[in-house]
Structure formats: structure tokens, C-alpha cells
């Protein structure tokens, strides 16, 4: 077994280097998913349980259901993204559409009508959560590919 010397390390050719600006842009894309999903998980209890008075157990179930559906949707979206062909490439249409839809879905999570009954607000949260956790993978799966 031969040892590698520090002078033997690989040097990337200048034309193969990824510019810092591109690395930062890629990292910011990951932040979209991280911030949106973590905010939704962290703030749901505060807004719906403390602010609107809905049962914490209901909100827990409402947060679990979309994640179960997410397990079904993710492989489908991954396959769709991998096999798509457009003049913009395989991933760009998903990134653009997913980014816009995440913004809409995130807004919908927090715009529940306050004059609705508690069961209606719960149903609204379930529907908004299902929509949110369905559109997040439209962005996050192609971004991570």
C-alpha cells in the first residue's frame, strides 16, 4: 500500500472549477426548502394551537398526514423530473414552478379565516398543509438532483 503525499493531491483544472457565485446560488436554493418547511412545522403549533385555540392533538395529526402523502408523492416527482425534457432543461421548469407554488402554499398556511369554526379551521389547515407538502418536493427534489 502506497501513501499519498500532500504534493500528490488533485488539482482541479481552471475550466472545471465552479464559480463561488454559482455555489452561493445553489446554497440559497437549499435554504428555500429548509426555511419554508421548518417555519411551517415550528409555527403551526403557535398559530393554530395558541393563536386560534385548535387542539394540539388535531394539529399533530394534521402535520403527520401530509408527510405520509409526501412519501407517495416524492418518488413520482423524482421520476417525473428525471424523465422530463424541455428547452429549459430537465430541472429548471420544476424549480421555477415549485418556487412560485411554495410561496403561494406558505402564504395559504397562515391566512386561515378567523371567523370560521374550529373544525373548519382545522380542515383548512389540513388542506393547506397537504398543498404545501405536495409543492415543496416540486422544488426540492430537482434542486437536490
PDB file of C-alpha atoms in Angstrom, residues 2-4 6 9-10 28-29 33 36 39 41 45 63 65 73-74 88 93-94 111-114 121 135 140:
ATOM      1  CA  UNK A   2       1.461   3.314  -1.023  1.00  0.00           C
ATOM      2  CA  UNK A   3       0.964   6.504   0.849  1.00  0.00           C
ATOM      3  CA  UNK A   4      -0.135   9.667  -0.846  1.00  0.00           C
ATOM      4  CA  UNK A   6       0.465  16.126   0.178  1.00  0.00           C
ATOM      5  CA  UNK A   9      -3.205  15.872  -4.253  1.00  0.00           C
ATOM      6  CA  UNK A  10      -5.600  16.500  -7.082  1.00  0.00           C
ATOM      7  CA  UNK A  28     -29.679  29.686  -1.349  1.00  0.00           C
ATOM      8  CA  UNK A  29     -31.915  27.216  -3.168  1.00  0.00           C
ATOM      9  CA  UNK A  33     -36.804  24.310   1.454  1.00  0.00           C
ATOM     10  CA  UNK A  36     -40.200  27.024   4.486  1.00  0.00           C
ATOM     11  CA  UNK A  39     -41.141  27.534   9.629  1.00  0.00           C
ATOM     12  CA  UNK A  41     -43.502  22.923  11.420  1.00  0.00           C
ATOM     13  CA  UNK A  45     -48.481  24.984  16.819  1.00  0.00           C
ATOM     14  CA  UNK A  63     -48.947  17.712  10.374  1.00  0.00           C
ATOM     15  CA  UNK A  65     -50.946  13.329   7.293  1.00  0.00           C
ATOM     16  CA  UNK A  73     -45.580  11.950  -3.994  1.00  0.00           C
ATOM     17  CA  UNK A  74     -41.763  12.177  -3.755  1.00  0.00           C
ATOM     18  CA  UNK A  88     -35.016  24.914 -20.464  1.00  0.00           C
ATOM     19  CA  UNK A  93     -39.242  24.233 -15.057  1.00  0.00           C
ATOM     20  CA  UNK A  94     -39.680  22.353 -11.777  1.00  0.00           C
ATOM     21  CA  UNK A 111     -54.283  33.028   6.053  1.00  0.00           C
ATOM     22  CA  UNK A 112     -56.970  30.954   7.736  1.00  0.00           C
ATOM     23  CA  UNK A 113     -60.210  32.939   8.153  1.00  0.00           C
ATOM     24  CA  UNK A 114     -60.532  33.698  11.875  1.00  0.00           C
ATOM     25  CA  UNK A 121     -60.088  25.996  10.571  1.00  0.00           C
ATOM     26  CA  UNK A 135     -45.489  21.516  -3.790  1.00  0.00           C
ATOM     27  CA  UNK A 140     -36.637  20.347  -3.530  1.00  0.00           C
TER      28      UNK A 140
END
